[in-house]
């Protein structure tokens, strides 16, 4: 379905919607003092929107699960006394009711919630009639349709101020990042909904504060609209996600160093050069298509010949040889083996499918 959305410029939430818009604040609101001091320091660094988790979805029980409703009052105080906008995560109908009552400026849905269509539907129903921006984090598993499904459920409930947060995808075992970026998924979201606000959460991708800046920079290089970053006045003592939070000063430092690339350029020379390069790419794509079609025609011929001679389609030895040759030549040309394997496996599979079709014909 087409989404009917109101662009972030019209939400009245971000003072300036030129990239990057930045939302920052602690993983969790822990005490009135911790929240207020963090907010004050962030505001001094130019941050206009404060995030803080009030109800925390923790992997295991007996961890700090958030301060609950009282935290909303602290958020209100930040809003009134510092003039910041405030945002929190909601994960069920009760949270929605309390967050709306407390006058939150924006809500977000967490990764574990997005993975559950029942929960999303209940939240969408509870939000009916509310004119509040809602950001939807990607589900923990790399499923773009599930992510879009959550956006559609909100939109069908009448919410038009919707956007997405990319926070990476669960990994099994040891990996550099806590959650793998798998950038192709947010890129697909942007392709389908170019108007929608797309924010990156480098904190939950990185898992360690030292990796937060590199992820934030990659998001800027890819043209994300903004960042939501976890920041705590004293990260080492944080009750949740202590390893990935930045001090407000480190956040300001990171933001100051980010290279912000333009989405496009007005320069005639740039445009002409780009048009030329793109025309060459388009030409090569045409040639690739021609070559693929010829390869398939020969593969069909092989299929018919195998059938006449009563030979099986699969010839494993042959496939191994093809792949080995591809890797060897590809390496000489500076091509990545993993990419070549994916590409040639897809081509090989398509050939097999066509030969199977030929075999099954009378
Ligand atoms: C959070 O933003 O603190 C949070 C719980 O994030 P996620 O849903 O991405 O795990
Ligand atoms: Mn967190």
PDB file of C-alpha atoms in Angstrom, residues 25-318:
ATOM      1  CA  UNK A  25      19.491  11.163  25.622  1.00  0.00           C
ATOM      2  CA  UNK A  26      20.053   8.277  27.988  1.00  0.00           C
ATOM      3  CA  UNK A  27      19.079   4.711  27.197  1.00  0.00           C
ATOM      4  CA  UNK A  28      16.960   4.908  30.363  1.00  0.00           C
ATOM      5  CA  UNK A  29      15.684   7.647  32.613  1.00  0.00           C
ATOM      6  CA  UNK A  30      17.181   6.527  35.931  1.00  0.00           C
ATOM      7  CA  UNK A  31      16.596   9.415  38.330  1.00  0.00           C
ATOM      8  CA  UNK A  32      15.302  12.942  38.084  1.00  0.00           C
ATOM      9  CA  UNK A  33      18.807  14.269  38.606  1.00  0.00           C
ATOM     10  CA  UNK A  34      20.469  11.996  36.008  1.00  0.00           C
ATOM     11  CA  UNK A  35      17.836  12.888  33.419  1.00  0.00           C
ATOM     12  CA  UNK A  36      17.916  16.602  34.130  1.00  0.00           C
ATOM     13  CA  UNK A  37      21.682  16.913  34.128  1.00  0.00           C
ATOM     14  CA  UNK A  38      22.013  14.910  30.937  1.00  0.00           C
ATOM     15  CA  UNK A  39      19.305  17.017  29.291  1.00  0.00           C
ATOM     16  CA  UNK A  40      20.917  20.282  30.392  1.00  0.00           C
ATOM     17  CA  UNK A  41      24.301  19.253  28.992  1.00  0.00           C
ATOM     18  CA  UNK A  42      22.735  18.069  25.741  1.00  0.00           C
ATOM     19  CA  UNK A  43      20.799  21.289  25.366  1.00  0.00           C
ATOM     20  CA  UNK A  44      24.004  23.254  25.880  1.00  0.00           C
ATOM     21  CA  UNK A  45      25.439  21.231  22.965  1.00  0.00           C
ATOM     22  CA  UNK A  46      22.548  22.264  20.718  1.00  0.00           C
ATOM     23  CA  UNK A  47      20.338  19.164  21.020  1.00  0.00           C
ATOM     24  CA  UNK A  48      16.635  20.003  20.837  1.00  0.00           C
ATOM     25  CA  UNK A  49      14.988  16.593  21.267  1.00  0.00           C
ATOM     26  CA  UNK A  50      15.600  14.389  24.311  1.00  0.00           C
ATOM     27  CA  UNK A  51      15.144  10.616  24.232  1.00  0.00           C
ATOM     28  CA  UNK A  52      14.839   8.447  27.334  1.00  0.00           C
ATOM     29  CA  UNK A  53      13.458   4.964  27.922  1.00  0.00           C
ATOM     30  CA  UNK A  54      10.922   4.755  30.740  1.00  0.00           C
ATOM     31  CA  UNK A  55       9.896   1.121  30.211  1.00  0.00           C
ATOM     32  CA  UNK A  56      12.853  -0.992  29.117  1.00  0.00           C
ATOM     33  CA  UNK A  57      12.533  -4.196  27.100  1.00  0.00           C
ATOM     34  CA  UNK A  58      15.359  -6.213  28.668  1.00  0.00           C
ATOM     35  CA  UNK A  59      16.567  -9.521  27.300  1.00  0.00           C
ATOM     36  CA  UNK A  60      16.690 -11.205  30.716  1.00  0.00           C
ATOM     37  CA  UNK A  61      14.569 -10.681  33.852  1.00  0.00           C
ATOM     38  CA  UNK A  62      16.100  -9.191  36.987  1.00  0.00           C
ATOM     39  CA  UNK A  63      17.788  -6.417  34.984  1.00  0.00           C
ATOM     40  CA  UNK A  64      16.769  -2.804  35.417  1.00  0.00           C
ATOM     41  CA  UNK A  65      13.426  -2.559  33.632  1.00  0.00           C
ATOM     42  CA  UNK A  66      12.931   1.201  33.709  1.00  0.00           C
ATOM     43  CA  UNK A  67      11.529   3.588  36.289  1.00  0.00           C
ATOM     44  CA  UNK A  68       8.021   3.503  34.828  1.00  0.00           C
ATOM     45  CA  UNK A  69       5.405   6.229  34.914  1.00  0.00           C
ATOM     46  CA  UNK A  70       7.262   8.531  37.340  1.00  0.00           C
ATOM     47  CA  UNK A  71       9.894   9.077  34.642  1.00  0.00           C
ATOM     48  CA  UNK A  72       7.281  10.740  32.471  1.00  0.00           C
ATOM     49  CA  UNK A  73       6.978  13.482  35.080  1.00  0.00           C
ATOM     50  CA  UNK A  74      10.739  14.062  34.908  1.00  0.00           C
ATOM     51  CA  UNK A  75      10.470  14.274  31.129  1.00  0.00           C
ATOM     52  CA  UNK A  76       7.705  16.859  31.504  1.00  0.00           C
ATOM     53  CA  UNK A  77       9.961  18.904  33.745  1.00  0.00           C
ATOM     54  CA  UNK A  78      12.710  18.838  31.103  1.00  0.00           C
ATOM     55  CA  UNK A  79      10.153  19.955  28.559  1.00  0.00           C
ATOM     56  CA  UNK A  80       8.857  22.816  30.675  1.00  0.00           C
ATOM     57  CA  UNK A  81      12.090  24.063  32.221  1.00  0.00           C
ATOM     58  CA  UNK A  82      14.548  23.500  29.378  1.00  0.00           C
ATOM     59  CA  UNK A  83      12.161  23.871  26.452  1.00  0.00           C
ATOM     60  CA  UNK A  84      13.347  20.606  24.895  1.00  0.00           C
ATOM     61  CA  UNK A  85      11.041  18.229  23.032  1.00  0.00           C
ATOM     62  CA  UNK A  86      10.778  14.814  24.664  1.00  0.00           C
ATOM     63  CA  UNK A  87      10.442  11.304  23.234  1.00  0.00           C
ATOM     64  CA  UNK A  88      10.056   7.837  24.743  1.00  0.00           C
ATOM     65  CA  UNK A  89       9.449   4.228  23.757  1.00  0.00           C
ATOM     66  CA  UNK A  90       6.014   2.653  24.056  1.00  0.00           C
ATOM     67  CA  UNK A  91       5.485  -1.089  23.831  1.00  0.00           C
ATOM     68  CA  UNK A  92       1.882  -1.665  24.873  1.00  0.00           C
ATOM     69  CA  UNK A  93      -1.499   0.027  25.245  1.00  0.00           C
ATOM     70  CA  UNK A  94      -0.858   1.095  28.844  1.00  0.00           C
ATOM     71  CA  UNK A  95       2.384   2.835  27.844  1.00  0.00           C
ATOM     72  CA  UNK A  96       0.579   4.652  25.026  1.00  0.00           C
ATOM     73  CA  UNK A  97      -2.115   5.953  27.373  1.00  0.00           C
ATOM     74  CA  UNK A  98       0.392   7.185  29.948  1.00  0.00           C
ATOM     75  CA  UNK A  99       2.793   8.713  27.413  1.00  0.00           C
ATOM     76  CA  UNK A 100      -0.018  10.608  25.663  1.00  0.00           C
ATOM     77  CA  UNK A 101      -1.412  11.799  28.990  1.00  0.00           C
ATOM     78  CA  UNK A 102       2.024  13.083  30.014  1.00  0.00           C
ATOM     79  CA  UNK A 103       2.244  15.102  26.781  1.00  0.00           C
ATOM     80  CA  UNK A 104       5.228  13.418  25.088  1.00  0.00           C
ATOM     81  CA  UNK A 105       6.198  15.133  21.833  1.00  0.00           C
ATOM     82  CA  UNK A 106       7.175  11.961  20.025  1.00  0.00           C
ATOM     83  CA  UNK A 107       7.100   8.198  20.557  1.00  0.00           C
ATOM     84  CA  UNK A 108       9.124   5.344  19.186  1.00  0.00           C
ATOM     85  CA  UNK A 109       8.455   1.645  18.863  1.00  0.00           C
ATOM     86  CA  UNK A 110      11.311  -0.673  19.821  1.00  0.00           C
ATOM     87  CA  UNK A 111      12.855  -3.402  17.699  1.00  0.00           C
ATOM     88  CA  UNK A 112      11.281  -6.226  19.690  1.00  0.00           C
ATOM     89  CA  UNK A 113       7.854  -4.624  19.359  1.00  0.00           C
ATOM     90  CA  UNK A 114       8.116  -4.110  15.585  1.00  0.00           C
ATOM     91  CA  UNK A 115       8.801  -7.842  15.271  1.00  0.00           C
ATOM     92  CA  UNK A 116       5.324  -8.570  16.706  1.00  0.00           C
ATOM     93  CA  UNK A 117       2.346  -7.601  14.503  1.00  0.00           C
ATOM     94  CA  UNK A 118      -0.164  -8.282  17.328  1.00  0.00           C
ATOM     95  CA  UNK A 119       1.589  -5.761  19.579  1.00  0.00           C
ATOM     96  CA  UNK A 120       1.874  -3.245  16.747  1.00  0.00           C
ATOM     97  CA  UNK A 121      -1.825  -3.546  15.930  1.00  0.00           C
ATOM     98  CA  UNK A 122      -2.826  -2.964  19.551  1.00  0.00           C
ATOM     99  CA  UNK A 123      -0.540   0.055  19.796  1.00  0.00           C
ATOM    100  CA  UNK A 124      -1.834   1.434  16.480  1.00  0.00           C
ATOM    101  CA  UNK A 125      -5.426   1.068  17.724  1.00  0.00           C
ATOM    102  CA  UNK A 126      -4.534   2.820  20.996  1.00  0.00           C
ATOM    103  CA  UNK A 127      -2.947   5.686  19.048  1.00  0.00           C
ATOM    104  CA  UNK A 128      -6.011   6.277  16.852  1.00  0.00           C
ATOM    105  CA  UNK A 129      -6.860   9.971  16.781  1.00  0.00           C
ATOM    106  CA  UNK A 130      -3.557  11.084  18.346  1.00  0.00           C
ATOM    107  CA  UNK A 131      -1.590  13.590  16.296  1.00  0.00           C
ATOM    108  CA  UNK A 132       1.829  12.523  17.507  1.00  0.00           C
ATOM    109  CA  UNK A 133       4.970  11.633  15.524  1.00  0.00           C
ATOM    110  CA  UNK A 134       5.937   7.964  15.861  1.00  0.00           C
ATOM    111  CA  UNK A 135       9.266   6.489  14.806  1.00  0.00           C
ATOM    112  CA  UNK A 136       9.410   2.772  14.088  1.00  0.00           C
ATOM    113  CA  UNK A 137      12.620   0.901  14.785  1.00  0.00           C
ATOM    114  CA  UNK A 138      13.457  -1.985  12.488  1.00  0.00           C
ATOM    115  CA  UNK A 139      12.501  -5.439  13.785  1.00  0.00           C
ATOM    116  CA  UNK A 140      15.350  -7.427  15.403  1.00  0.00           C
ATOM    117  CA  UNK A 141      15.371  -9.774  12.400  1.00  0.00           C
ATOM    118  CA  UNK A 142      16.257  -8.470   8.927  1.00  0.00           C
ATOM    119  CA  UNK A 143      12.738  -8.511   7.466  1.00  0.00           C
ATOM    120  CA  UNK A 144      11.905  -5.393   5.522  1.00  0.00           C
ATOM    121  CA  UNK A 145       8.254  -6.414   5.015  1.00  0.00           C
ATOM    122  CA  UNK A 146       7.710  -6.748   8.780  1.00  0.00           C
ATOM    123  CA  UNK A 147       9.168  -3.263   9.218  1.00  0.00           C
ATOM    124  CA  UNK A 148       6.903  -1.851   6.514  1.00  0.00           C
ATOM    125  CA  UNK A 149       3.949  -3.771   7.962  1.00  0.00           C
ATOM    126  CA  UNK A 150       4.308  -1.808  11.205  1.00  0.00           C
ATOM    127  CA  UNK A 151       4.334   1.487   9.266  1.00  0.00           C
ATOM    128  CA  UNK A 152       1.210   0.416   7.383  1.00  0.00           C
ATOM    129  CA  UNK A 153      -0.633  -0.538  10.578  1.00  0.00           C
ATOM    130  CA  UNK A 154       0.109   2.901  12.070  1.00  0.00           C
ATOM    131  CA  UNK A 155      -0.851   4.649   8.860  1.00  0.00           C
ATOM    132  CA  UNK A 156      -4.138   2.710   8.623  1.00  0.00           C
ATOM    133  CA  UNK A 157      -4.880   3.877  12.191  1.00  0.00           C
ATOM    134  CA  UNK A 158      -4.604   7.457  10.900  1.00  0.00           C
ATOM    135  CA  UNK A 159      -1.042   8.290  11.991  1.00  0.00           C
ATOM    136  CA  UNK A 160       0.684  10.320   9.303  1.00  0.00           C
ATOM    137  CA  UNK A 161       3.703  11.655  11.145  1.00  0.00           C
ATOM    138  CA  UNK A 162       5.700   8.467  10.893  1.00  0.00           C
ATOM    139  CA  UNK A 163       9.370   7.753  10.325  1.00  0.00           C
ATOM    140  CA  UNK A 164      11.875   4.950  10.740  1.00  0.00           C
ATOM    141  CA  UNK A 165      14.881   4.259  12.929  1.00  0.00           C
ATOM    142  CA  UNK A 166      17.536   1.860  11.698  1.00  0.00           C
ATOM    143  CA  UNK A 167      19.157   0.150  14.722  1.00  0.00           C
ATOM    144  CA  UNK A 168      20.677  -2.896  13.065  1.00  0.00           C
ATOM    145  CA  UNK A 169      19.821  -6.593  13.230  1.00  0.00           C
ATOM    146  CA  UNK A 170      20.561  -9.320  15.781  1.00  0.00           C
ATOM    147  CA  UNK A 171      23.630 -11.464  15.334  1.00  0.00           C
ATOM    148  CA  UNK A 172      24.383 -14.860  16.746  1.00  0.00           C
ATOM    149  CA  UNK A 173      27.761 -15.171  18.431  1.00  0.00           C
ATOM    150  CA  UNK A 174      30.677 -12.765  18.536  1.00  0.00           C
ATOM    151  CA  UNK A 175      30.767  -9.911  16.049  1.00  0.00           C
ATOM    152  CA  UNK A 176      32.312  -6.474  15.868  1.00  0.00           C
ATOM    153  CA  UNK A 177      28.983  -4.713  16.297  1.00  0.00           C
ATOM    154  CA  UNK A 178      26.180  -5.535  18.710  1.00  0.00           C
ATOM    155  CA  UNK A 179      23.710  -5.449  15.809  1.00  0.00           C
ATOM    156  CA  UNK A 180      24.680  -5.812  12.166  1.00  0.00           C
ATOM    157  CA  UNK A 181      23.896  -2.712  10.094  1.00  0.00           C
ATOM    158  CA  UNK A 182      22.800  -4.572   6.914  1.00  0.00           C
ATOM    159  CA  UNK A 183      22.456  -1.191   5.249  1.00  0.00           C
ATOM    160  CA  UNK A 184      20.614  -2.671   2.264  1.00  0.00           C
ATOM    161  CA  UNK A 185      17.431  -2.859   4.369  1.00  0.00           C
ATOM    162  CA  UNK A 186      17.121   0.845   5.257  1.00  0.00           C
ATOM    163  CA  UNK A 187      18.198   1.615   1.686  1.00  0.00           C
ATOM    164  CA  UNK A 188      15.240  -0.447   0.453  1.00  0.00           C
ATOM    165  CA  UNK A 189      12.925   1.485   2.813  1.00  0.00           C
ATOM    166  CA  UNK A 190      14.250   4.775   1.422  1.00  0.00           C
ATOM    167  CA  UNK A 191      13.739   3.502  -2.140  1.00  0.00           C
ATOM    168  CA  UNK A 192      10.100   2.663  -1.418  1.00  0.00           C
ATOM    169  CA  UNK A 193       9.301   5.721   0.737  1.00  0.00           C
ATOM    170  CA  UNK A 194      11.682   8.513  -0.306  1.00  0.00           C
ATOM    171  CA  UNK A 195       9.736  11.149   1.653  1.00  0.00           C
ATOM    172  CA  UNK A 196       9.910   9.377   4.982  1.00  0.00           C
ATOM    173  CA  UNK A 197      12.195  10.515   7.787  1.00  0.00           C
ATOM    174  CA  UNK A 198      14.988   7.980   8.159  1.00  0.00           C
ATOM    175  CA  UNK A 199      17.074   8.127  11.314  1.00  0.00           C
ATOM    176  CA  UNK A 200      20.028   5.942  12.262  1.00  0.00           C
ATOM    177  CA  UNK A 201      20.633   4.697  15.808  1.00  0.00           C
ATOM    178  CA  UNK A 202      24.412   4.173  15.812  1.00  0.00           C
ATOM    179  CA  UNK A 203      24.389   3.375  19.546  1.00  0.00           C
ATOM    180  CA  UNK A 204      22.406   0.136  19.298  1.00  0.00           C
ATOM    181  CA  UNK A 205      24.240  -0.903  16.130  1.00  0.00           C
ATOM    182  CA  UNK A 206      27.682  -0.275  17.652  1.00  0.00           C
ATOM    183  CA  UNK A 207      27.142  -1.627  21.167  1.00  0.00           C
ATOM    184  CA  UNK A 208      30.475  -0.039  22.117  1.00  0.00           C
ATOM    185  CA  UNK A 209      30.957   3.726  22.295  1.00  0.00           C
ATOM    186  CA  UNK A 210      34.196   3.618  20.314  1.00  0.00           C
ATOM    187  CA  UNK A 211      32.297   2.398  17.234  1.00  0.00           C
ATOM    188  CA  UNK A 212      29.442   4.916  17.448  1.00  0.00           C
ATOM    189  CA  UNK A 213      31.175   7.650  15.369  1.00  0.00           C
ATOM    190  CA  UNK A 214      32.037   5.356  12.440  1.00  0.00           C
ATOM    191  CA  UNK A 215      28.450   4.117  12.183  1.00  0.00           C
ATOM    192  CA  UNK A 216      27.105   7.684  12.453  1.00  0.00           C
ATOM    193  CA  UNK A 217      29.431   8.725   9.620  1.00  0.00           C
ATOM    194  CA  UNK A 218      28.352   5.815   7.424  1.00  0.00           C
ATOM    195  CA  UNK A 219      24.725   6.816   7.986  1.00  0.00           C
ATOM    196  CA  UNK A 220      25.534  10.366   6.880  1.00  0.00           C
ATOM    197  CA  UNK A 221      27.401   9.047   3.826  1.00  0.00           C
ATOM    198  CA  UNK A 222      24.288   7.078   2.880  1.00  0.00           C
ATOM    199  CA  UNK A 223      22.073  10.158   3.162  1.00  0.00           C
ATOM    200  CA  UNK A 224      20.165   9.352   6.365  1.00  0.00           C
ATOM    201  CA  UNK A 225      18.147  12.319   7.665  1.00  0.00           C
ATOM    202  CA  UNK A 226      19.438  12.146  11.197  1.00  0.00           C
ATOM    203  CA  UNK A 227      20.624  10.268  14.258  1.00  0.00           C
ATOM    204  CA  UNK A 228      19.244   9.078  17.579  1.00  0.00           C
ATOM    205  CA  UNK A 229      22.180   8.660  19.939  1.00  0.00           C
ATOM    206  CA  UNK A 230      22.338   7.392  23.489  1.00  0.00           C
ATOM    207  CA  UNK A 231      24.014   9.888  25.791  1.00  0.00           C
ATOM    208  CA  UNK A 232      24.349   9.765  29.585  1.00  0.00           C
ATOM    209  CA  UNK A 233      25.888  12.263  31.965  1.00  0.00           C
ATOM    210  CA  UNK A 234      28.049   9.448  33.393  1.00  0.00           C
ATOM    211  CA  UNK A 235      27.915   6.468  30.994  1.00  0.00           C
ATOM    212  CA  UNK A 236      29.991   4.104  33.161  1.00  0.00           C
ATOM    213  CA  UNK A 237      27.300   4.137  35.852  1.00  0.00           C
ATOM    214  CA  UNK A 238      24.350   3.700  33.460  1.00  0.00           C
ATOM    215  CA  UNK A 239      21.797   1.088  34.529  1.00  0.00           C
ATOM    216  CA  UNK A 240      21.307  -0.093  30.939  1.00  0.00           C
ATOM    217  CA  UNK A 241      23.535  -0.066  27.822  1.00  0.00           C
ATOM    218  CA  UNK A 242      26.490   1.395  29.760  1.00  0.00           C
ATOM    219  CA  UNK A 243      29.049   0.376  27.122  1.00  0.00           C
ATOM    220  CA  UNK A 244      27.479   2.241  24.225  1.00  0.00           C
ATOM    221  CA  UNK A 245      26.474   5.607  25.709  1.00  0.00           C
ATOM    222  CA  UNK A 246      28.467   8.783  25.087  1.00  0.00           C
ATOM    223  CA  UNK A 247      28.869  11.715  27.428  1.00  0.00           C
ATOM    224  CA  UNK A 248      27.124  14.844  26.099  1.00  0.00           C
ATOM    225  CA  UNK A 249      30.602  16.306  25.483  1.00  0.00           C
ATOM    226  CA  UNK A 250      31.702  13.281  23.430  1.00  0.00           C
ATOM    227  CA  UNK A 251      28.461  13.468  21.485  1.00  0.00           C
ATOM    228  CA  UNK A 252      29.037  17.133  20.671  1.00  0.00           C
ATOM    229  CA  UNK A 253      32.585  16.263  19.610  1.00  0.00           C
ATOM    230  CA  UNK A 254      31.344  13.460  17.348  1.00  0.00           C
ATOM    231  CA  UNK A 255      28.681  15.672  15.756  1.00  0.00           C
ATOM    232  CA  UNK A 256      31.253  18.392  15.133  1.00  0.00           C
ATOM    233  CA  UNK A 257      33.483  15.943  13.252  1.00  0.00           C
ATOM    234  CA  UNK A 258      30.792  14.376  11.070  1.00  0.00           C
ATOM    235  CA  UNK A 259      31.216  15.019   7.372  1.00  0.00           C
ATOM    236  CA  UNK A 260      27.787  15.905   6.039  1.00  0.00           C
ATOM    237  CA  UNK A 261      27.436  15.177   2.355  1.00  0.00           C
ATOM    238  CA  UNK A 262      24.898  16.891   0.151  1.00  0.00           C
ATOM    239  CA  UNK A 263      22.023  14.893  -1.308  1.00  0.00           C
ATOM    240  CA  UNK A 264      22.596  16.555  -4.699  1.00  0.00           C
ATOM    241  CA  UNK A 265      24.539  19.396  -6.256  1.00  0.00           C
ATOM    242  CA  UNK A 266      23.494  22.480  -8.181  1.00  0.00           C
ATOM    243  CA  UNK A 267      26.811  22.558 -10.015  1.00  0.00           C
ATOM    244  CA  UNK A 268      26.444  22.126 -13.774  1.00  0.00           C
ATOM    245  CA  UNK A 269      29.836  20.465 -14.096  1.00  0.00           C
ATOM    246  CA  UNK A 270      28.967  17.913 -11.404  1.00  0.00           C
ATOM    247  CA  UNK A 271      25.642  17.145 -13.083  1.00  0.00           C
ATOM    248  CA  UNK A 272      27.186  16.751 -16.536  1.00  0.00           C
ATOM    249  CA  UNK A 273      29.910  14.440 -15.259  1.00  0.00           C
ATOM    250  CA  UNK A 274      27.365  12.445 -13.304  1.00  0.00           C
ATOM    251  CA  UNK A 275      25.057  12.132 -16.334  1.00  0.00           C
ATOM    252  CA  UNK A 276      28.008  10.894 -18.363  1.00  0.00           C
ATOM    253  CA  UNK A 277      29.025   8.288 -15.771  1.00  0.00           C
ATOM    254  CA  UNK A 278      25.434   7.131 -15.366  1.00  0.00           C
ATOM    255  CA  UNK A 279      24.991   6.799 -19.138  1.00  0.00           C
ATOM    256  CA  UNK A 280      28.084   4.556 -19.188  1.00  0.00           C
ATOM    257  CA  UNK A 281      26.693   2.429 -16.358  1.00  0.00           C
ATOM    258  CA  UNK A 282      23.359   2.131 -18.185  1.00  0.00           C
ATOM    259  CA  UNK A 283      25.222   1.012 -21.320  1.00  0.00           C
ATOM    260  CA  UNK A 284      27.094  -1.649 -19.387  1.00  0.00           C
ATOM    261  CA  UNK A 285      23.849  -2.840 -17.775  1.00  0.00           C
ATOM    262  CA  UNK A 286      22.377  -3.275 -21.280  1.00  0.00           C
ATOM    263  CA  UNK A 287      25.397  -5.320 -22.302  1.00  0.00           C
ATOM    264  CA  UNK A 288      25.123  -7.423 -19.137  1.00  0.00           C
ATOM    265  CA  UNK A 289      21.502  -8.172 -19.984  1.00  0.00           C
ATOM    266  CA  UNK A 290      22.430  -9.192 -23.545  1.00  0.00           C
ATOM    267  CA  UNK A 291      25.182 -11.451 -22.224  1.00  0.00           C
ATOM    268  CA  UNK A 292      22.887 -13.034 -19.660  1.00  0.00           C
ATOM    269  CA  UNK A 293      20.285 -13.717 -22.348  1.00  0.00           C
ATOM    270  CA  UNK A 294      22.916 -15.390 -24.588  1.00  0.00           C
ATOM    271  CA  UNK A 295      24.195 -17.439 -21.652  1.00  0.00           C
ATOM    272  CA  UNK A 296      20.656 -18.641 -20.929  1.00  0.00           C
ATOM    273  CA  UNK A 297      20.104 -19.566 -24.581  1.00  0.00           C
ATOM    274  CA  UNK A 298      23.224 -21.757 -24.537  1.00  0.00           C
ATOM    275  CA  UNK A 299      22.177 -23.227 -21.203  1.00  0.00           C
ATOM    276  CA  UNK A 300      18.781 -24.113 -22.747  1.00  0.00           C
ATOM    277  CA  UNK A 301      20.589 -25.822 -25.600  1.00  0.00           C
ATOM    278  CA  UNK A 302      22.634 -27.828 -23.100  1.00  0.00           C
ATOM    279  CA  UNK A 303      19.395 -28.737 -21.314  1.00  0.00           C
ATOM    280  CA  UNK A 304      17.847 -30.080 -24.524  1.00  0.00           C
ATOM    281  CA  UNK A 305      21.004 -32.008 -25.352  1.00  0.00           C
ATOM    282  CA  UNK A 306      21.158 -33.572 -21.877  1.00  0.00           C
ATOM    283  CA  UNK A 307      17.528 -34.598 -22.245  1.00  0.00           C
ATOM    284  CA  UNK A 308      18.124 -36.243 -25.639  1.00  0.00           C
ATOM    285  CA  UNK A 309      21.022 -38.177 -24.151  1.00  0.00           C
ATOM    286  CA  UNK A 310      19.222 -38.939 -20.865  1.00  0.00           C
ATOM    287  CA  UNK A 311      21.814 -37.142 -18.691  1.00  0.00           C
ATOM    288  CA  UNK A 312      21.110 -35.514 -15.297  1.00  0.00           C
ATOM    289  CA  UNK A 313      20.888 -31.718 -15.086  1.00  0.00           C
ATOM    290  CA  UNK A 314      23.253 -31.401 -12.143  1.00  0.00           C
ATOM    291  CA  UNK A 315      26.903 -32.030 -12.889  1.00  0.00           C
ATOM    292  CA  UNK A 316      28.567 -31.048  -9.579  1.00  0.00           C
ATOM    293  CA  UNK A 317      32.154 -31.415 -10.827  1.00  0.00           C
ATOM    294  CA  UNK A 318      31.424 -28.994 -13.632  1.00  0.00           C
TER     295      UNK A 318
END
